[in-house]
Coordinates of C-alpha atoms (C1' of nucleotides) in Angstrom, one line a residue:
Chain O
X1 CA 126.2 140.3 104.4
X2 CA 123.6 138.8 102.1
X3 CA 122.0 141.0 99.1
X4 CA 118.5 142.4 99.8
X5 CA 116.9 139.8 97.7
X6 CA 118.3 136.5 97.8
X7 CA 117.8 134.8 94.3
X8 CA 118.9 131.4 95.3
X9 CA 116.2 131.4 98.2
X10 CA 113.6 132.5 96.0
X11 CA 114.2 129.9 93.2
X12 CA 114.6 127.3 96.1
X13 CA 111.5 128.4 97.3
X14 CA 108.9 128.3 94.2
X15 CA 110.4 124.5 94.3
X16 CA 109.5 123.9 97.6
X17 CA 109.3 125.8 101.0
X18 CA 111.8 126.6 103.6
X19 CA 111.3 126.3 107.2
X20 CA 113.7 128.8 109.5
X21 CA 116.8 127.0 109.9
X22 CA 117.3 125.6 106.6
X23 CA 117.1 129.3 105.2
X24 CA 119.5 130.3 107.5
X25 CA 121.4 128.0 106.3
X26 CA 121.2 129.3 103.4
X27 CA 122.0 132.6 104.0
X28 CA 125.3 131.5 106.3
X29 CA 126.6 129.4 103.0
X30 CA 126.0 132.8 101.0
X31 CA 127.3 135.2 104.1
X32 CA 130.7 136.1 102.4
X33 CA 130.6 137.0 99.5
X34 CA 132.9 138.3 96.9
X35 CA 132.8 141.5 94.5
X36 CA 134.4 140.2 91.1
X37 CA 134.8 143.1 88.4
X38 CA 133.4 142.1 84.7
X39 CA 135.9 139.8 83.0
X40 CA 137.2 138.1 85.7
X41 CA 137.6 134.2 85.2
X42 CA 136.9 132.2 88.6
X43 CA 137.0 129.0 87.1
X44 CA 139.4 127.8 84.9
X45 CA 138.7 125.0 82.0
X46 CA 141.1 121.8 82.6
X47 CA 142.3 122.8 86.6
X48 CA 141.7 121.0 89.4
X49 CA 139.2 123.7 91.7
X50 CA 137.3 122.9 95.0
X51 CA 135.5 125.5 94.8
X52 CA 131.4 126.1 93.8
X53 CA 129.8 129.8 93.3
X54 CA 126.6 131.2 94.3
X55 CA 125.8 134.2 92.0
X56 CA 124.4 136.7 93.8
X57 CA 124.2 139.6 91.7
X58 CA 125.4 140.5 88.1
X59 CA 125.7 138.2 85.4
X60 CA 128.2 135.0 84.9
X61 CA 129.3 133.2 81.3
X62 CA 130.1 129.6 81.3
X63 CA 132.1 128.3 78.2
X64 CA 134.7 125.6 77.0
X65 CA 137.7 127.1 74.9
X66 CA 138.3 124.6 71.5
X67 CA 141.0 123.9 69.9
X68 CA 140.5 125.9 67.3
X69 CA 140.1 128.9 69.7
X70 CA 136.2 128.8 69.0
X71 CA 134.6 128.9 71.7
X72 CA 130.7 127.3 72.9
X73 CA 128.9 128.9 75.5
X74 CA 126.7 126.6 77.9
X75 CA 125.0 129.2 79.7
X76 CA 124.6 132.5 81.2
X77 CA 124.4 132.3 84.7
X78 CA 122.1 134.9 86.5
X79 CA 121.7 135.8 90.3
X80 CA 120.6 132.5 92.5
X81 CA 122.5 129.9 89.6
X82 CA 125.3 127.5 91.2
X83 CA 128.0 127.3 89.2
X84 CA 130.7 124.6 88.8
X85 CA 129.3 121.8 91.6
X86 CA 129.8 119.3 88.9
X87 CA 133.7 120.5 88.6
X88 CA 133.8 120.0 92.4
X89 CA 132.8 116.5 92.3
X90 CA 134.9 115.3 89.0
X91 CA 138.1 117.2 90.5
X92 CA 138.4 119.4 87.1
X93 CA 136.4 121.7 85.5
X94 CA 135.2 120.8 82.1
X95 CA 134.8 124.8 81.3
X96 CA 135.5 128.1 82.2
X97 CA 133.3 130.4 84.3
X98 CA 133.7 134.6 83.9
X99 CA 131.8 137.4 85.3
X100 CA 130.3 138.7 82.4
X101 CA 129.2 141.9 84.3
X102 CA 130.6 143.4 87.5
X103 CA 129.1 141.1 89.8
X104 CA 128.5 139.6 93.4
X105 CA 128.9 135.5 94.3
X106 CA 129.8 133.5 97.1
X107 CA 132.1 130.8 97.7
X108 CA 130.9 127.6 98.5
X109 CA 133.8 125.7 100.0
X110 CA 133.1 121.4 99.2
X111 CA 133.0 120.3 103.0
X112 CA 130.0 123.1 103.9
X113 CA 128.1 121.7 100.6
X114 CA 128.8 117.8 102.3
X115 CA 127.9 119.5 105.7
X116 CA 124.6 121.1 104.5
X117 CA 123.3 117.8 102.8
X118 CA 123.7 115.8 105.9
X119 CA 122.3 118.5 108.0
X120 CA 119.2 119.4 105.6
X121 CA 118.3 117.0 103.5
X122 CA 115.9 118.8 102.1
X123 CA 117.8 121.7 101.2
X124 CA 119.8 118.5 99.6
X125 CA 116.5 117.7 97.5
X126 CA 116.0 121.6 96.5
X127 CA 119.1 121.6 95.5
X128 CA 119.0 118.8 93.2
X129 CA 116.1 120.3 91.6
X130 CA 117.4 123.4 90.3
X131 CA 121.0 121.3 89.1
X132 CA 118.2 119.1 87.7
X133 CA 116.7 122.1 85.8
X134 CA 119.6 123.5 84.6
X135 CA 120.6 120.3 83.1
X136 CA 117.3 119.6 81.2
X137 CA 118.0 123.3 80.1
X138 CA 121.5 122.2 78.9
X139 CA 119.9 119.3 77.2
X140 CA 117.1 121.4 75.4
X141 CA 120.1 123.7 74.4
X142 CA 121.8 121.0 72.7
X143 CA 118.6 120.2 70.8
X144 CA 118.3 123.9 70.0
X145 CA 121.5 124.1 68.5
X146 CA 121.7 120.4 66.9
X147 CA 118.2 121.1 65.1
X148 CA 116.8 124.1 65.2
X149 CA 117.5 127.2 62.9
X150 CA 119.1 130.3 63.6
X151 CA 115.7 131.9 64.0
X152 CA 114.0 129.6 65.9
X153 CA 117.0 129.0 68.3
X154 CA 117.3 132.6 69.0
X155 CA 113.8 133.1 69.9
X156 CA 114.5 129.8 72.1
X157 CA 117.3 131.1 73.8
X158 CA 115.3 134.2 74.7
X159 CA 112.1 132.5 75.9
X160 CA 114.3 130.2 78.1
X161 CA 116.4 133.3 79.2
X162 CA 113.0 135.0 79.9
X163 CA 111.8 132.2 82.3
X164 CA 115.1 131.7 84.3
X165 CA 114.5 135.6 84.9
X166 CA 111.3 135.6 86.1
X167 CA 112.2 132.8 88.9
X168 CA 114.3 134.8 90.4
X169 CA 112.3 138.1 89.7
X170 CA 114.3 139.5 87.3
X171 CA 112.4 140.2 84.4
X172 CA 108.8 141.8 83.8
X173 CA 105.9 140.2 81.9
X174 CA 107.5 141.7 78.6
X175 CA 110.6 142.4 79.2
X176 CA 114.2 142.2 80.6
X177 CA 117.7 143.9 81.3
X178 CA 120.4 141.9 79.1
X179 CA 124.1 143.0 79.0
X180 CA 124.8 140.0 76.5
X181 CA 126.5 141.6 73.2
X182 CA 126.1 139.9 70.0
X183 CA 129.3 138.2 70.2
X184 CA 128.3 136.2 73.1
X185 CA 125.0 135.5 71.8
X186 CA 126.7 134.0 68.6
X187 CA 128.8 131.9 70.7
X188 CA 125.8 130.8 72.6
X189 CA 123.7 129.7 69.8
X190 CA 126.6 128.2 67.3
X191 CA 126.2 130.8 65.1
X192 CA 128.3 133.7 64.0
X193 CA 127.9 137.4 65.3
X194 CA 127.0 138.9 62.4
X195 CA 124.9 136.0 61.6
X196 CA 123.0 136.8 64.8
X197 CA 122.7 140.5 63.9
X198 CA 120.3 139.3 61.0
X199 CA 118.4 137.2 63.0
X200 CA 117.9 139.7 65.1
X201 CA 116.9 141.9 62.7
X202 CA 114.5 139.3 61.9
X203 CA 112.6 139.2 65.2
X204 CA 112.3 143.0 64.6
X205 CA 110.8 143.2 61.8
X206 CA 108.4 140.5 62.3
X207 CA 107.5 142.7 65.5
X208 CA 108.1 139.3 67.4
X209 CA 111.1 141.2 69.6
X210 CA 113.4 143.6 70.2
X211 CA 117.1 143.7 71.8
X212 CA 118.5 147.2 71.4
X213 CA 120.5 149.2 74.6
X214 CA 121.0 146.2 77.0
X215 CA 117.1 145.6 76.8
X216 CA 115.2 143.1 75.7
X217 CA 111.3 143.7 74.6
X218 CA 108.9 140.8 74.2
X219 CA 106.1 142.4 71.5
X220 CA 104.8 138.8 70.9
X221 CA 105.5 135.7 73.3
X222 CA 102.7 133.9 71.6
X223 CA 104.3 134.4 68.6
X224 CA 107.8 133.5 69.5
X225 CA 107.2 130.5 71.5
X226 CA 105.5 129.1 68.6
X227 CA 108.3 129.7 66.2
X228 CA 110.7 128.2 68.8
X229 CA 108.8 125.2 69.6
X230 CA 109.2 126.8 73.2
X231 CA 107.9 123.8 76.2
X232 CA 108.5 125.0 80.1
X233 CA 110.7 123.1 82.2
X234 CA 107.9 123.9 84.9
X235 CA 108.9 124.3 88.5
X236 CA 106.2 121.4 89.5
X237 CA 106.0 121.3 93.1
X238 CA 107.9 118.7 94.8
X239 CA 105.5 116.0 95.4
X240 CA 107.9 113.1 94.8
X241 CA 110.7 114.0 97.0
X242 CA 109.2 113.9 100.4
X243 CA 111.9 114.2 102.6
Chain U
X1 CA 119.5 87.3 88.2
X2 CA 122.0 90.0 87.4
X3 CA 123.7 89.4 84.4
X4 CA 127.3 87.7 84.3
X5 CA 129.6 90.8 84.4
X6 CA 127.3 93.8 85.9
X7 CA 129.1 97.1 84.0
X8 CA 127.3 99.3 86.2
X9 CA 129.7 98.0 89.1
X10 CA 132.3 98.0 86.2
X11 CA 132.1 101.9 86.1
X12 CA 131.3 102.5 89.7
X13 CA 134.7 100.7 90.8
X14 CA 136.8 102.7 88.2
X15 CA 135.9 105.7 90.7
X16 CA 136.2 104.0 94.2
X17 CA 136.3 100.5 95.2
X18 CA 133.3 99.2 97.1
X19 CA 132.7 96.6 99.7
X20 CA 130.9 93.9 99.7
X21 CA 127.2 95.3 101.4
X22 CA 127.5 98.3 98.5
X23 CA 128.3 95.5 95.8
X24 CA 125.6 93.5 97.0
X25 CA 122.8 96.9 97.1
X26 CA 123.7 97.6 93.5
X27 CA 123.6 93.7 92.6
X28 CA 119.3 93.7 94.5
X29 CA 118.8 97.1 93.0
X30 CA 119.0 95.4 89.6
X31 CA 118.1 92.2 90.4
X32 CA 114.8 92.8 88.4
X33 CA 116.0 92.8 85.0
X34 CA 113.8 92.8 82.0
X35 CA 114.2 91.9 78.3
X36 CA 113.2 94.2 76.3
X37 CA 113.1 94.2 72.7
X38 CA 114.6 96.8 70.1
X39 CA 112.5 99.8 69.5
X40 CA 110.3 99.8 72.9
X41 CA 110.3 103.1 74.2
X42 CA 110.8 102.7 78.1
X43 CA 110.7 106.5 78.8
X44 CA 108.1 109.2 77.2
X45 CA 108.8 112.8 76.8
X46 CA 106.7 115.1 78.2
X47 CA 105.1 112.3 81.0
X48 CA 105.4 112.1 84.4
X49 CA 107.6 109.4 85.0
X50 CA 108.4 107.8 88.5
X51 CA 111.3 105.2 87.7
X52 CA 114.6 105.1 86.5
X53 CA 116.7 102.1 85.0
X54 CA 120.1 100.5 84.6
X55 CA 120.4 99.8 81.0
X56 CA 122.5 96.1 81.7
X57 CA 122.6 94.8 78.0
X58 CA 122.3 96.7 74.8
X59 CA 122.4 99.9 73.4
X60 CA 119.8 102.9 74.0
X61 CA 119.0 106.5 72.8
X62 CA 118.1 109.4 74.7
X63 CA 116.4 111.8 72.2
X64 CA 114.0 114.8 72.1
X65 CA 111.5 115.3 69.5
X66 CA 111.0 118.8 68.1
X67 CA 108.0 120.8 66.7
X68 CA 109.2 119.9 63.4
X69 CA 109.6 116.1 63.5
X70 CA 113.1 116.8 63.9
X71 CA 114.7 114.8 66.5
X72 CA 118.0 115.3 68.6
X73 CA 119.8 112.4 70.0
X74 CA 121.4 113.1 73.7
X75 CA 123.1 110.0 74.2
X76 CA 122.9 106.7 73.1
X77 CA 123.0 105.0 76.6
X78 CA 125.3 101.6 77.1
X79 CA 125.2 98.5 79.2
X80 CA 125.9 99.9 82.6
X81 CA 124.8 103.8 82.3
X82 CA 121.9 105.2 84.2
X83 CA 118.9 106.7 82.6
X84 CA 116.4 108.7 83.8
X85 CA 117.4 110.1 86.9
X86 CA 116.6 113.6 86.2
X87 CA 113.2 113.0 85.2
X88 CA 111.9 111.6 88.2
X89 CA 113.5 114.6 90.0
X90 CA 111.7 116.9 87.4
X91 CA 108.4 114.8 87.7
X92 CA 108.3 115.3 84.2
X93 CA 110.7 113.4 81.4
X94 CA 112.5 116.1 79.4
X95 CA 113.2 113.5 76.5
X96 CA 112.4 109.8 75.7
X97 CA 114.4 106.6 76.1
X98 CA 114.0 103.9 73.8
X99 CA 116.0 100.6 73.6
X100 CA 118.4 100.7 69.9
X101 CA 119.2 97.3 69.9
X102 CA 117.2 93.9 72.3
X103 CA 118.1 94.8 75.7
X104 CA 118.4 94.1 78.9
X105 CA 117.2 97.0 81.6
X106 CA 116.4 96.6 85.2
X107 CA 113.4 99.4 86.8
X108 CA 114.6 101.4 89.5
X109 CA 111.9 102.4 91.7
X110 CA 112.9 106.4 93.4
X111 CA 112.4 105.1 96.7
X112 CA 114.6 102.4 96.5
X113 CA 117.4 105.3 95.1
X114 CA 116.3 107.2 98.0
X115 CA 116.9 104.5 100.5
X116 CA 120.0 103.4 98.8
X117 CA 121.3 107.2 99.3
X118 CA 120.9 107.3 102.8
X119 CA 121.8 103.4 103.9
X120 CA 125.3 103.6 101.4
X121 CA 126.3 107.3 100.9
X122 CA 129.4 106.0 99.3
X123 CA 127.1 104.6 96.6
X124 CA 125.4 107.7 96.6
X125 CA 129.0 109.8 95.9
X126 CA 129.6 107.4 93.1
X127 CA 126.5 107.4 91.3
X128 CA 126.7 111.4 92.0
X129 CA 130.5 110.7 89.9
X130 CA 128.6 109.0 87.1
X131 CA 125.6 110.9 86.7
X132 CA 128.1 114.3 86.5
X133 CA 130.4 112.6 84.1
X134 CA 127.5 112.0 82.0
X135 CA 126.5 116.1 82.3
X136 CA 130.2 116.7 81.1
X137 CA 129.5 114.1 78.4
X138 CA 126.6 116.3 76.8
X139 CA 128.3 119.4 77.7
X140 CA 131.2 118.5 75.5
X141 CA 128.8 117.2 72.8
X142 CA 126.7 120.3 72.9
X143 CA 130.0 122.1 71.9
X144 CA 130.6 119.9 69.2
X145 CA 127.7 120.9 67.3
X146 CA 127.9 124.3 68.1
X147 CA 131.6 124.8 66.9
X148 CA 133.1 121.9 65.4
X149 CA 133.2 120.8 61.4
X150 CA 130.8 118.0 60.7
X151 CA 134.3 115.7 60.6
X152 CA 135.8 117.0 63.7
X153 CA 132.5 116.2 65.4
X154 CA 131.8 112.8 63.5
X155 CA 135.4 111.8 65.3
X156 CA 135.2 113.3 68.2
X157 CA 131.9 111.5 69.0
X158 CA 133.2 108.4 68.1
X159 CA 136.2 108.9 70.3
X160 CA 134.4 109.3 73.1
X161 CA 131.7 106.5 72.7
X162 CA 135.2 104.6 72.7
X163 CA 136.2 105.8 76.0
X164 CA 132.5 105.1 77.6
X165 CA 132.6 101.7 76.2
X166 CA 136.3 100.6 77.5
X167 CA 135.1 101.6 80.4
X168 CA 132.4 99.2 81.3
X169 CA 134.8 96.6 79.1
X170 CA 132.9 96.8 75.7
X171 CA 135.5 98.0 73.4
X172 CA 139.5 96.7 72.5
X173 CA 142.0 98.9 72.1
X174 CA 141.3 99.4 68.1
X175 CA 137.4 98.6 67.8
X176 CA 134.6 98.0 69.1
X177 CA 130.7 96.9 68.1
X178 CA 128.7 99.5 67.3
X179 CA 124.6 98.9 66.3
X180 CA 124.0 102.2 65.7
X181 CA 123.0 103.4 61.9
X182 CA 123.5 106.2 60.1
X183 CA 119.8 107.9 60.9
X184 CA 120.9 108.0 64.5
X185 CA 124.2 109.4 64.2
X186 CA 122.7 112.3 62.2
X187 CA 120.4 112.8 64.6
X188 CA 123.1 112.6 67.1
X189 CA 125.3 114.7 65.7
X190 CA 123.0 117.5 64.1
X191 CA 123.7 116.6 60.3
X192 CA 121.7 115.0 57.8
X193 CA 122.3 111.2 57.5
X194 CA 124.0 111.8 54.0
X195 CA 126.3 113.9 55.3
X196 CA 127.2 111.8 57.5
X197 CA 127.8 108.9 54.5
X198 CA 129.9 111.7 53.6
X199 CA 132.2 112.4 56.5
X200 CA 132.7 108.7 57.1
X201 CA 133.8 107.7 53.6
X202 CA 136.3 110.8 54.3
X203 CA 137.2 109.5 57.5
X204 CA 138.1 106.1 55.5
X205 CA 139.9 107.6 52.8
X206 CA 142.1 109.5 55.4
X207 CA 142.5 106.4 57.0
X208 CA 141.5 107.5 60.4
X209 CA 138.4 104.8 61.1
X210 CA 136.1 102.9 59.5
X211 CA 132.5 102.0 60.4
X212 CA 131.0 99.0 58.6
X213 CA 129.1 96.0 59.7
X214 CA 128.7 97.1 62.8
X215 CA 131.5 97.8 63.6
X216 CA 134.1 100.8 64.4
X217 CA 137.5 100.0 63.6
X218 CA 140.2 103.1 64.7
X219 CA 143.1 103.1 62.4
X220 CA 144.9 106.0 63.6
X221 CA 143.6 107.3 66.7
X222 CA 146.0 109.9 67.6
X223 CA 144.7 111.6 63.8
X224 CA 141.5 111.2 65.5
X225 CA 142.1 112.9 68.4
X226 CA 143.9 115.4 66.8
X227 CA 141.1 116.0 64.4
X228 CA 138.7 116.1 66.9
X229 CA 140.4 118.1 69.5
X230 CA 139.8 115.0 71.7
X231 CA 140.2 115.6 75.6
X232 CA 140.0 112.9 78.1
X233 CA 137.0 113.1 81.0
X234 CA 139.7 111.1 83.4
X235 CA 138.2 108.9 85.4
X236 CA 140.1 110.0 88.1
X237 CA 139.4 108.1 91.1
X238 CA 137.9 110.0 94.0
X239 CA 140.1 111.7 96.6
X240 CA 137.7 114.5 97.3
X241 CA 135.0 112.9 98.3
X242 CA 135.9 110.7 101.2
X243 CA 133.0 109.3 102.4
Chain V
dC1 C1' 112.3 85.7 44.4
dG2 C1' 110.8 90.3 45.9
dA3 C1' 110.6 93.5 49.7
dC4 C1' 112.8 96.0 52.9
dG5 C1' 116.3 98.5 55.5
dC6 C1' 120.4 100.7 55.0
dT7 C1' 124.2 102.7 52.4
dT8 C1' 126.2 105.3 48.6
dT9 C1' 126.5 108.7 44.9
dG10 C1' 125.4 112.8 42.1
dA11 C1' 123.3 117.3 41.2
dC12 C1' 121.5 121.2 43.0
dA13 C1' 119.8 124.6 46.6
dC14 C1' 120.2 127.2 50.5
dA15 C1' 121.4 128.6 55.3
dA16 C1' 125.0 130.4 57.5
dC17 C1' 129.9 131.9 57.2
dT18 C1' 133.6 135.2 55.8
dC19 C1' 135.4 139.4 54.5
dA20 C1' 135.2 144.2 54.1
dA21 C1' 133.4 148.4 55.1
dC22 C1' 130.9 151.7 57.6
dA23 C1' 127.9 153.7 61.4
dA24 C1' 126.8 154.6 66.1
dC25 C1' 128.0 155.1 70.6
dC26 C1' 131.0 155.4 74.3
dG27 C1' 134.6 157.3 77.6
dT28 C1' 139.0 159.6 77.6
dG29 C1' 142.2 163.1 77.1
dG30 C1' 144.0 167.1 74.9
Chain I
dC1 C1' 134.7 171.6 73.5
dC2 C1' 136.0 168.5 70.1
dA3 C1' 139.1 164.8 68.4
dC4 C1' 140.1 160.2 69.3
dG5 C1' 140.2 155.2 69.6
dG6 C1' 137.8 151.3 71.1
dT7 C1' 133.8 148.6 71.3
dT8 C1' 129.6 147.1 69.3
dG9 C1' 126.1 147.1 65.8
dT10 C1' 124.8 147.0 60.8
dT11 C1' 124.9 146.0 55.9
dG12 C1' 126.3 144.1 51.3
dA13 C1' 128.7 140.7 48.3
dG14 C1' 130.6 136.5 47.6
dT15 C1' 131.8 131.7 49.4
dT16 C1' 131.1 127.3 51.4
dG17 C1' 129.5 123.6 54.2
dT18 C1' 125.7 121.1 54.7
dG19 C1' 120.8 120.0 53.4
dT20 C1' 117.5 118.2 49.9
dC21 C1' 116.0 115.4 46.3
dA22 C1' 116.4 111.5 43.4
dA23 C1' 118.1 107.2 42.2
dA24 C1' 120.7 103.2 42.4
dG25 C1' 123.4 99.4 44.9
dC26 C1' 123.4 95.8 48.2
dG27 C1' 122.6 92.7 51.9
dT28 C1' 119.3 90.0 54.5
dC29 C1' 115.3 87.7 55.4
dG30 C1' 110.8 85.9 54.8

DNA sequence: CGACGCTTTGACACAACTCAACAACCGTGG
DNA sequence: CCACGGTTGTTGAGTTGTGTCAAAGCGTCG
């Protein structure tokens, strides 16, 4: 059975609105879903998978593994992100894909995904939106990283975090649960972990923000979106894709 | 009139082979090609922008401008990649598109996407193939500036600019033409352009590849690919998504 | 010819990394 | 109950990769 609040509807939703049957449509593609204990890895970087997730609750890491051992993260999934549709449709998955906490997701078998866009087209549409999004958000990530400083990328990374939380209803007007450690941070932002730890230490003492027991407190979004350089990919209502 | 070998078809048919109505909706979909000389800027960040295009002929570059002036280089698009896609799904154009050398683009109005989608889904799977290709594309090249050495990244970028331009027919199997200088592959690659004079006068004296005049020459590409940690994006024609 | 765009080099500065150590916090088991 | 190891956070000291500044070389083109 679904969760009490499904995330992926909601996010859909503030995109555009759903009549009945597509969110029951919905809710059947999301009907069984899976209890995954933190650490376990459901995609695997270089194999062949047919598979797509929903995430439906808890929080999801997706990462490529270097040669080195080093490893990039791309992003954090949260509940209502798709993960790995574009490792479906190139037959191998560029990364990796772990539960990061204890979490909830759905399987999303190729052939329903096929079967939903012929049936709803616009769920098709909402769809693309929100890979869209996360895309642009991959993109402004690599800017982040490519040519921002530590500082500014971490506040970046938070402000962006902050908004993909608050689609989805996750996060208050100043702040937010977060289970990242700073590890995973570092490996997020390019940077090392104890590097990250100063930063951090930064935000603080500039009273900008805090992240201290899982929590993160935003004392100044003014202030940190100006030292980030922060933009929002705003949801904009569908007017273009009339469908 | 489409020009003499259309590398957009080039790519498509690397994934699936198409017949000849699909061959002949990509050849009216770009039958409006326009010349457009170096420097315009075809795509503005931040505006709404309705249109996509085929770049035909020519090199472009996908970049972001930051707060700072600093500027982050996506991709530099080549004769047969799509550009702009996202932003008419978004409304809004995360980044701007500006044509690095003369070129030759054709407009692609949404609708005519739209229509194209629904009368050819085939066409519709492939471009789907190209467009994720391209995701993988940044997703690899966000992790080289997260967590690869200035010289690992300098080669691993050019490796793959090598496999993206052998396969629309651009490159030989030791070097190909390359217009780009060494402003935009800082900007690319998040150094400063004299590091990058740097890296590719050790990339010379290790013999690996050189890039003068214009062009790339690969001395020793297994090195390179060693160096760089290089792994293929196969091409890997579709078996999943009969259509 | 001079101007301009691009490349190349050297000297120096600094942001971020590494290593090493310690502190705080947790759950577990004796 | 306390001792314990494991995980995560914190700090300092020293190193290094890359950035900055300044200047010169070198084609090309008007």
């Amino acid at each position: 059975m679904a969760p009490a609040t499904d995330h992926l509807v909601t996010k859909l939703v503030s995109f555009m609105p759903l009549n009945q049957a597509e969110l029951s449509c919905l809710a059947d593609l999301q009907s069984a879903s899976i209890e995954v204990e933190r650490g376990r890895e459901l995609l695997h970087q270089g194999e062949q998978e047919h598979v797509a997730y929903v995430l439906q609750a808890g929080w999801g890491c997706c990462f490529k593994i270097l040669q080195d051992g080093g490893r990039q993260i791309i992003t954090f999934p949260v509940p209502g992100d798709c993960v790995g549709l574009r490792s479906v449709i190139l037959r191998t998955s560029d990364h990796a894909f772990t539960a990061l906490t204890d979490a909830v997701v759905s399987r999303v078998e190729v052939s329903r995904i096929l079967g939903m866009l012929n049936e709803f087209p616009r769920l098709g549409a909402a769809l693309l939106w929100a890979t869209s999004r996360d895309e642009a958000i991959t993109v402004e990530h690599l800017a982040s990283v490519g040519r921002r400083t530590a500082v500014e990328r971490t506040a970046h990374f938070f402000m962006e975090l902050w908004d993909r939380l608050r689609l989805v209803g996750l996060a208050s007007e100043q702040e937010f649960d977060c289970p990242l450690n700073q590890y995973e941070l570092a490996d997020a932002l390019g940077l090392s972990a104890i590097h990250v730890n100063r930063v951090l230490r930064d935000l603080r003492q500039k009273k900008l923000m805090t992240f201290q027991a899982r929590t993160v407190s935003l004392h100044d979004i003014a202030g940190l979106k100006r030292l980030a350089g922060y933009e929002v990919i705003e949801p904009g209502t569908s007017r273009l894709l009339e469908l």
